[in-house]
């Protein structure tokens, strides 16, 4: 049976009024480009949306993961959008396109990628998370709650298809290597790693019993590609739900509360992760707070299930009033943290600050230090 691939490829290629939101003309360019690719048969369906200043291209196709033509389509779309962003002098035009020429795969070139290929079940709900002003390890806690914490996911206790647990691929961004750990068998070791969010990030999750893929996340570290600060990595994550996977309700339940993630303002501060609907997917106060949107789609015969006019059917989950409490918490926590200004722990620790512009400021002070007698 032919397998379906869901590809979510994103980049910040310029936004309107600083690092706030993707400009409308860029959406139009991206939609036109992907509509042409759909017509030509390269992709089967698509959805264009934004997470703050990041343009998100969600595509379904039969080409498999890491396919050159799909990645080139995304790259070319970002290039076309960049051209317009430059014309309009939008802020950070072309920011995430870190390499000049496309070389077969957008990984390592700046854009973030989450892709998964699977054989469709009778019905396949997929949850799409996209975040702004944070980094891929921001999903570590979320994925732990969804796939390893029975107090979040009742199915880990109640559904016999899930009691065997899930296995996590953990990526070490500093040394470019990965390890796979099984939960619940190795839960404590898993937390030992993924609790260290500055270094480790969950890249994939499978159901242990049959190794069926259930989640993938982007793992780009722009600063490690460019060697300097070029904006945060603003990650994306796909999660399959229901029928032996965590239910949609379990997948979004961790966002009943906020939690702290790194990357707010200049990639240099801790901030509360705020779940928002698409209408609030724009960064405002102190360039944030870090925001996350969550869309529900159904994968249906290689396509996003759509209405009669071909518009994908989506549920904008975080728009719901059930997430108001988390938003209020995030606002309160923002006010609390910002009252601390540039004092740790509101500001990130020295190791993370190495990848920001702070070292330039500190370097200028070096000659003025006198050794204590
Ligand atoms: C961008 C970001 C922003 C910028 C900040 C300063 O991803 O996080 O907070 O770092 O707006 O931007 P510049 O230095 O371009 O003025
Ligand atoms: Mg930006
Ligand atoms: Mg961004």
Short mmCIF file of C-alpha atoms and ligand atoms in Angstrom, two decimals:
data_model
loop_
_atom_site.label_atom_id
_atom_site.label_comp_id
_atom_site.label_asym_id
_atom_site.label_seq_id
_atom_site.Cartn_x
_atom_site.Cartn_y
_atom_site.Cartn_z
CA UNK A 1 0.00 0.00 0.00
CA UNK A 2 1.30 3.44 -0.94
CA UNK A 3 2.35 5.51 2.03
CA UNK A 4 1.42 9.13 2.62
CA UNK A 5 3.96 11.73 3.69
CA UNK A 6 3.07 14.82 5.69
CA UNK A 7 5.74 17.54 5.41
CA UNK A 8 5.78 20.71 7.44
CA UNK A 9 8.55 23.05 6.32
CA UNK A 10 8.90 26.56 7.73
CA UNK A 11 11.08 29.62 7.68
CA UNK A 12 11.16 33.20 8.86
CA UNK A 13 11.75 35.09 5.64
CA UNK A 14 10.62 38.52 6.77
CA UNK A 15 7.80 39.99 8.74
CA UNK A 16 5.86 43.15 9.25
CA UNK A 17 6.68 45.52 12.07
CA UNK A 18 9.85 43.86 13.30
CA UNK A 19 9.60 40.17 14.22
CA UNK A 20 5.84 40.15 14.70
CA UNK A 21 3.79 38.49 11.97
CA UNK A 22 4.04 37.15 8.38
CA UNK A 23 2.81 39.78 5.90
CA UNK A 24 -0.31 39.00 3.86
CA UNK A 25 1.38 39.28 0.42
CA UNK A 26 3.76 36.47 1.38
CA UNK A 27 0.85 34.14 2.14
CA UNK A 28 -0.56 34.84 -1.32
CA UNK A 29 2.76 34.05 -3.03
CA UNK A 30 3.20 30.82 -1.04
CA UNK A 31 -0.39 29.68 -1.74
CA UNK A 32 0.00 30.33 -5.46
CA UNK A 33 3.29 28.42 -5.62
CA UNK A 34 1.92 25.41 -3.73
CA UNK A 35 -1.31 25.44 -5.76
CA UNK A 36 0.81 25.13 -8.92
CA UNK A 37 2.73 22.23 -7.37
CA UNK A 38 -0.57 20.56 -6.50
CA UNK A 39 -1.79 21.03 -10.06
CA UNK A 40 1.39 19.49 -11.45
CA UNK A 41 0.91 16.46 -9.17
CA UNK A 42 4.04 16.99 -7.07
CA UNK A 43 2.01 17.46 -3.88
CA UNK A 44 -1.53 16.28 -3.16
CA UNK A 45 -2.71 19.07 -0.85
CA UNK A 46 -1.37 21.93 1.26
CA UNK A 47 -2.11 24.49 3.94
CA UNK A 48 -0.23 27.76 4.40
CA UNK A 49 -0.36 29.44 7.82
CA UNK A 50 1.88 31.32 10.22
CA UNK A 51 3.34 31.05 13.68
CA UNK A 52 4.16 34.69 14.41
CA UNK A 53 6.84 35.73 11.92
CA UNK A 54 7.34 32.19 10.58
CA UNK A 55 5.73 31.07 7.34
CA UNK A 56 4.53 27.46 7.62
CA UNK A 57 4.04 25.18 4.60
CA UNK A 58 2.06 22.04 5.42
CA UNK A 59 2.03 19.62 2.47
CA UNK A 60 0.93 16.05 1.81
CA UNK A 61 2.39 13.89 -0.97
CA UNK A 62 3.55 10.38 -1.93
CA UNK A 63 7.28 11.16 -2.33
CA UNK A 64 8.51 10.12 1.12
CA UNK A 65 10.62 12.00 3.66
CA UNK A 66 13.58 14.17 2.63
CA UNK A 67 12.53 14.17 -1.01
CA UNK A 68 14.57 16.58 -3.09
CA UNK A 69 11.62 17.85 -5.14
CA UNK A 70 9.50 18.59 -2.06
CA UNK A 71 12.35 20.36 -0.30
CA UNK A 72 13.15 22.33 -3.45
CA UNK A 73 9.51 23.39 -3.70
CA UNK A 74 9.65 24.72 -0.13
CA UNK A 75 13.02 26.41 -0.74
CA UNK A 76 11.81 28.06 -3.97
CA UNK A 77 8.64 29.20 -2.21
CA UNK A 78 10.71 30.83 0.52
CA UNK A 79 12.91 32.46 -2.15
CA UNK A 80 9.87 33.92 -3.96
CA UNK A 81 8.50 35.20 -0.66
CA UNK A 82 11.92 36.66 0.22
CA UNK A 83 11.97 38.57 -3.06
CA UNK A 84 8.67 40.20 -2.15
CA UNK A 85 9.78 40.74 1.46
CA UNK A 86 12.87 42.56 0.16
CA UNK A 87 10.79 44.68 -2.21
CA UNK A 88 8.59 45.71 0.72
CA UNK A 89 11.67 46.10 2.95
CA UNK A 90 10.02 43.82 5.50
CA UNK A 91 12.03 43.15 8.61
CA UNK A 92 14.51 40.26 8.45
CA UNK A 93 13.77 39.56 4.76
CA UNK A 94 15.32 36.19 3.87
CA UNK A 95 16.53 35.77 7.48
CA UNK A 96 16.39 31.97 7.71
CA UNK A 97 17.77 31.18 4.24
CA UNK A 98 21.33 30.72 5.43
CA UNK A 99 22.84 29.16 2.31
CA UNK A 100 23.00 30.57 -1.21
CA UNK A 101 22.28 27.54 -3.33
CA UNK A 102 19.89 24.64 -2.77
CA UNK A 103 21.70 21.33 -2.45
CA UNK A 104 19.04 18.64 -2.35
CA UNK A 105 17.58 19.10 1.14
CA UNK A 106 16.60 22.14 3.20
CA UNK A 107 17.93 20.54 6.39
CA UNK A 108 21.02 22.43 7.51
CA UNK A 109 20.13 25.39 5.29
CA UNK A 110 18.00 27.30 7.81
CA UNK A 111 14.35 26.25 7.36
CA UNK A 112 12.82 23.90 9.95
CA UNK A 113 11.41 20.53 8.85
CA UNK A 114 9.10 17.95 10.41
CA UNK A 115 8.11 15.11 8.09
CA UNK A 116 6.54 11.73 8.57
CA UNK A 117 5.63 8.97 6.18
CA UNK A 118 3.05 6.39 7.23
CA UNK A 119 0.50 3.95 5.96
CA UNK A 120 -2.90 5.56 6.50
CA UNK A 121 -5.18 3.93 9.02
CA UNK A 122 -8.95 3.86 8.66
CA UNK A 123 -8.86 7.47 9.80
CA UNK A 124 -5.74 9.49 10.63
CA UNK A 125 -6.06 12.66 12.70
CA UNK A 126 -2.83 14.69 12.77
CA UNK A 127 -2.09 17.53 15.17
CA UNK A 128 0.22 20.25 13.91
CA UNK A 129 2.11 22.40 16.44
CA UNK A 130 4.06 25.48 15.35
CA UNK A 131 5.82 27.87 17.72
CA UNK A 132 7.48 31.28 17.57
CA UNK A 133 10.25 32.82 19.72
CA UNK A 134 11.54 29.57 21.09
CA UNK A 135 13.60 26.48 20.21
CA UNK A 136 12.89 22.81 19.34
CA UNK A 137 13.52 21.57 22.87
CA UNK A 138 10.47 23.62 23.90
CA UNK A 139 8.55 20.49 22.85
CA UNK A 140 10.48 18.19 25.24
CA UNK A 141 8.11 18.78 28.13
CA UNK A 142 5.04 18.62 25.86
CA UNK A 143 6.11 15.29 24.34
CA UNK A 144 6.99 13.88 27.74
CA UNK A 145 3.49 14.74 28.98
CA UNK A 146 1.77 13.30 25.89
CA UNK A 147 3.73 10.06 25.51
CA UNK A 148 5.18 9.28 28.93
CA UNK A 149 3.03 10.82 31.64
CA UNK A 150 -0.05 8.79 32.62
CA UNK A 151 -1.39 11.75 34.58
CA UNK A 152 -1.79 13.54 31.24
CA UNK A 153 -2.53 10.65 28.90
CA UNK A 154 -5.11 8.31 30.35
CA UNK A 155 -4.60 5.97 27.40
CA UNK A 156 -1.17 4.97 28.76
CA UNK A 157 -3.12 3.34 31.60
CA UNK A 158 -6.44 2.43 29.99
CA UNK A 159 -5.79 1.53 26.34
CA UNK A 160 -4.08 -1.89 25.89
CA UNK A 161 -2.57 -0.64 22.60
CA UNK A 162 -0.58 1.93 24.55
CA UNK A 163 0.42 0.22 27.78
CA UNK A 164 3.65 -0.95 26.10
CA UNK A 165 4.67 2.72 26.04
CA UNK A 166 6.54 4.83 23.52
CA UNK A 167 10.16 5.21 22.50
CA UNK A 168 11.82 8.59 22.05
CA UNK A 169 14.67 9.56 19.74
CA UNK A 170 16.69 12.23 21.53
CA UNK A 171 18.98 14.45 19.49
CA UNK A 172 22.14 15.98 20.95
CA UNK A 173 22.40 19.31 19.12
CA UNK A 174 25.98 19.97 20.19
CA UNK A 175 27.49 16.70 19.03
CA UNK A 176 25.08 15.89 16.19
CA UNK A 177 24.18 12.43 17.48
CA UNK A 178 21.02 10.67 18.72
CA UNK A 179 19.91 8.00 21.16
CA UNK A 180 16.62 6.07 21.44
CA UNK A 181 15.11 5.55 24.91
CA UNK A 182 12.00 3.58 25.85
CA UNK A 183 9.33 4.83 28.21
CA UNK A 184 8.30 3.64 30.79
CA UNK A 185 11.29 1.25 30.97
CA UNK A 186 13.89 4.02 30.80
CA UNK A 187 11.72 6.93 31.85
CA UNK A 188 14.11 8.35 34.42
CA UNK A 189 17.05 8.29 32.00
CA UNK A 190 14.83 9.87 29.37
CA UNK A 191 13.96 12.73 31.72
CA UNK A 192 17.63 13.02 32.72
CA UNK A 193 18.38 13.84 29.09
CA UNK A 194 15.40 15.80 27.84
CA UNK A 195 15.17 17.88 31.01
CA UNK A 196 18.43 19.46 29.76
CA UNK A 197 16.65 21.54 27.16
CA UNK A 198 19.67 23.62 26.23
CA UNK A 199 21.27 20.60 24.61
CA UNK A 200 18.84 17.71 24.00
CA UNK A 201 15.66 17.67 21.98
CA UNK A 202 13.14 14.98 21.17
CA UNK A 203 13.21 14.44 17.41
CA UNK A 204 10.90 11.41 16.95
CA UNK A 205 8.50 9.22 18.91
CA UNK A 206 7.30 5.71 18.00
CA UNK A 207 4.84 3.33 19.69
CA UNK A 208 7.11 0.70 21.23
CA UNK A 209 4.92 -2.34 20.51
CA UNK A 210 5.03 -2.00 16.70
CA UNK A 211 7.50 0.86 16.07
CA UNK A 212 4.75 2.87 14.37
CA UNK A 213 5.77 6.51 13.97
CA UNK A 214 3.61 8.85 16.03
CA UNK A 215 5.50 12.17 16.27
CA UNK A 216 8.29 14.13 14.58
CA UNK A 217 9.76 17.53 15.43
CA UNK A 218 12.13 19.92 13.71
CA UNK A 219 15.60 20.03 15.27
CA UNK A 220 17.24 22.99 13.53
CA UNK A 221 19.74 24.99 15.58
CA UNK A 222 20.26 28.08 13.45
CA UNK A 223 23.04 29.38 15.66
CA UNK A 224 25.02 26.17 15.16
CA UNK A 225 24.60 26.40 11.36
CA UNK A 226 25.47 30.08 11.13
CA UNK A 227 27.93 30.13 14.07
CA UNK A 228 26.19 33.20 15.45
CA UNK A 229 22.77 34.39 16.57
CA UNK A 230 20.32 34.60 13.66
CA UNK A 231 16.98 34.45 15.41
CA UNK A 232 15.47 31.50 17.24
CA UNK A 233 14.64 28.19 15.65
CA UNK A 234 10.89 28.48 16.08
CA UNK A 235 10.11 24.78 15.92
CA UNK A 236 7.32 22.63 14.48
CA UNK A 237 5.99 19.24 15.54
CA UNK A 238 3.53 16.73 14.08
CA UNK A 239 1.62 14.23 16.24
CA UNK A 240 -0.73 11.46 15.08
CA UNK A 241 -3.72 10.83 17.30
CA UNK A 242 -6.42 8.34 18.32
CA UNK A 243 -7.00 4.58 17.92
CA UNK A 244 -4.04 3.36 19.96
CA UNK A 245 -2.18 6.69 19.93
CA UNK A 246 -2.88 9.44 22.46
CA UNK A 247 -6.24 11.02 21.70
CA UNK A 248 -6.44 14.54 20.29
CA UNK A 249 -7.70 15.73 23.68
CA UNK A 250 -4.71 14.13 25.42
CA UNK A 251 -2.30 15.67 22.89
CA UNK A 252 -3.49 19.20 23.59
CA UNK A 253 -4.20 18.78 27.33
CA UNK A 254 -0.67 19.76 28.49
CA UNK A 255 -1.55 23.31 27.41
CA UNK A 256 -4.10 23.67 30.18
CA UNK A 257 -1.09 25.30 31.80
CA UNK A 258 1.82 27.32 30.53
CA UNK A 259 5.46 26.33 31.08
CA UNK A 260 8.74 28.14 30.59
CA UNK A 261 10.72 27.92 27.36
CA UNK A 262 13.89 29.62 26.16
CA UNK A 263 14.03 32.12 23.33
CA UNK A 264 12.02 35.20 24.18
CA UNK A 265 13.46 38.61 23.10
CA UNK A 266 16.79 38.35 21.29
CA UNK A 267 16.76 34.61 21.93
CA UNK A 268 18.01 35.52 25.38
CA UNK A 269 15.20 35.09 27.88
CA UNK A 270 12.95 32.55 29.49
CA UNK A 271 9.31 33.10 28.71
CA UNK A 272 5.98 31.38 29.35
CA UNK A 273 4.77 29.32 26.37
CA UNK A 274 1.37 30.77 25.44
CA UNK A 275 -1.14 28.68 23.44
CA UNK A 276 -3.00 30.91 20.95
CA UNK A 277 -5.44 30.64 18.07
CA UNK A 278 -4.33 31.71 14.59
CA UNK A 279 -5.87 35.14 15.09
CA UNK A 280 -3.41 35.78 17.96
CA UNK A 281 -0.45 34.19 16.21
CA UNK A 282 1.66 37.33 16.33
CA UNK A 283 4.35 38.39 18.75
CA UNK A 284 3.82 41.62 20.65
CA UNK A 285 5.04 42.35 24.17
CA UNK A 286 8.85 42.10 24.49
CA UNK A 287 8.68 40.33 21.09
CA UNK A 288 6.48 37.61 22.54
CA UNK A 289 5.68 35.96 24.78
CA UNK A 290 6.69 32.73 23.00
CA UNK A 291 3.55 31.46 21.30
CA UNK A 292 2.31 28.16 20.00
CA UNK A 293 -0.55 27.40 17.60
CA UNK A 294 -2.12 23.99 17.19
CA UNK A 295 -4.13 22.85 14.18
CA UNK A 296 -6.01 19.59 13.80
CA UNK A 297 -6.29 18.01 10.34
CA UNK A 298 -7.39 14.66 8.93
CA UNK A 299 -5.19 12.82 6.44
CA UNK A 300 -7.39 11.22 3.84
CA UNK A 301 -6.12 9.22 0.83
CA UNK A 302 -2.90 11.19 0.62
CA UNK A 303 -4.58 14.55 1.16
CA UNK A 304 -5.69 16.89 3.88
CA UNK A 305 -9.42 16.27 4.12
CA UNK A 306 -11.04 19.32 2.49
CA UNK A 307 -14.39 20.92 1.75
CA UNK A 308 -16.00 20.85 -1.70
CA UNK A 309 -13.91 23.86 -2.80
CA UNK A 310 -10.68 22.12 -1.80
CA UNK A 311 -10.08 24.15 1.36
CA UNK A 312 -8.52 21.93 4.06
CA UNK A 313 -10.76 21.27 7.05
CA UNK A 314 -8.88 22.46 10.12
CA UNK A 315 -9.59 22.86 13.80
CA UNK A 316 -7.81 25.80 15.41
CA UNK A 317 -7.56 24.12 18.82
CA UNK A 318 -5.93 26.82 20.92
CA UNK A 319 -8.53 29.36 19.85
CA UNK A 320 -10.86 27.62 22.29
CA UNK A 321 -11.90 29.15 25.62
CA UNK A 322 -10.56 26.05 27.38
CA UNK A 323 -7.06 27.55 26.93
CA UNK A 324 -7.95 30.96 28.41
CA UNK A 325 -6.61 29.87 31.80
CA UNK A 326 -3.21 29.01 30.33
CA UNK A 327 -3.13 32.35 28.52
CA UNK A 328 -3.89 34.20 31.75
CA UNK A 329 -1.15 32.27 33.52
CA UNK A 330 1.26 33.12 30.70
CA UNK A 331 0.40 36.81 30.88
CA UNK A 332 0.92 36.87 34.64
CA UNK A 333 4.18 34.98 34.38
CA UNK A 334 5.34 37.35 31.63
CA UNK A 335 4.73 40.33 33.88
CA UNK A 336 6.56 38.64 36.74
CA UNK A 337 9.59 37.69 34.63
CA UNK A 338 9.85 41.03 32.88
CA UNK A 339 9.89 42.83 36.22
CA UNK A 340 13.27 41.11 36.76
CA UNK A 341 14.72 42.76 33.65
CA UNK A 342 18.19 41.53 32.69
CA UNK A 343 18.81 39.54 35.83
CA UNK A 344 19.06 35.75 35.73
CA UNK A 345 17.02 33.60 35.73
CA UNK A 346 14.76 35.88 33.63
CA UNK A 347 17.71 36.11 31.26
CA UNK A 348 19.20 32.81 30.04
CA UNK A 349 22.37 31.49 31.68
CA UNK A 350 25.88 32.24 30.31
CA UNK A 351 26.16 29.08 28.19
CA UNK A 352 23.06 29.88 26.14
CA UNK A 353 24.03 33.56 25.97
CA UNK A 354 27.22 32.54 24.13
CA UNK A 355 25.05 32.34 21.00
CA UNK A 356 23.68 35.86 21.34
CA UNK A 357 25.21 39.30 20.92
CA UNK A 358 26.03 39.59 24.64
CA UNK A 359 29.63 38.26 24.32
CA UNK A 360 30.47 41.25 22.07
CA UNK A 361 29.38 43.58 24.84
CA UNK A 362 31.35 41.68 27.49
CA UNK A 363 34.48 41.49 25.34
CA UNK A 364 34.77 45.26 25.26
CA UNK A 365 35.00 45.23 29.06
CA UNK A 366 37.75 42.62 29.26
CA UNK A 367 40.76 45.00 29.13
CA UNK A 368 39.35 46.98 32.04
CA UNK A 369 39.41 44.07 34.50
CA UNK A 370 42.32 44.27 37.01
CA UNK A 371 43.51 41.19 38.86
CA UNK A 372 42.82 41.37 42.62
CA UNK A 373 46.02 41.59 44.64
C1 LIG B 1 13.88 37.43 16.50
C2 LIG B 1 13.77 37.82 17.91
C3 LIG B 1 13.70 39.25 18.27
C4 LIG B 1 14.97 40.03 17.95
C5 LIG B 1 14.88 41.47 18.48
C6 LIG B 1 16.10 42.31 18.08
O1 LIG B 1 13.69 36.07 16.33
O2 LIG B 1 13.73 37.00 18.74
O3 LIG B 1 13.40 39.32 19.65
O4 LIG B 1 16.09 39.39 18.46
O5 LIG B 1 13.74 42.10 17.99
O6 LIG B 1 16.22 42.27 16.71
P1 LIG B 1 17.27 43.16 15.90
O7 LIG B 1 18.61 42.89 16.50
O8 LIG B 1 17.15 42.63 14.49
O9 LIG B 1 16.84 44.58 16.03
MG1 LIG B 2 11.87 37.23 12.57
MG1 LIG B 3 10.00 33.47 14.41
#
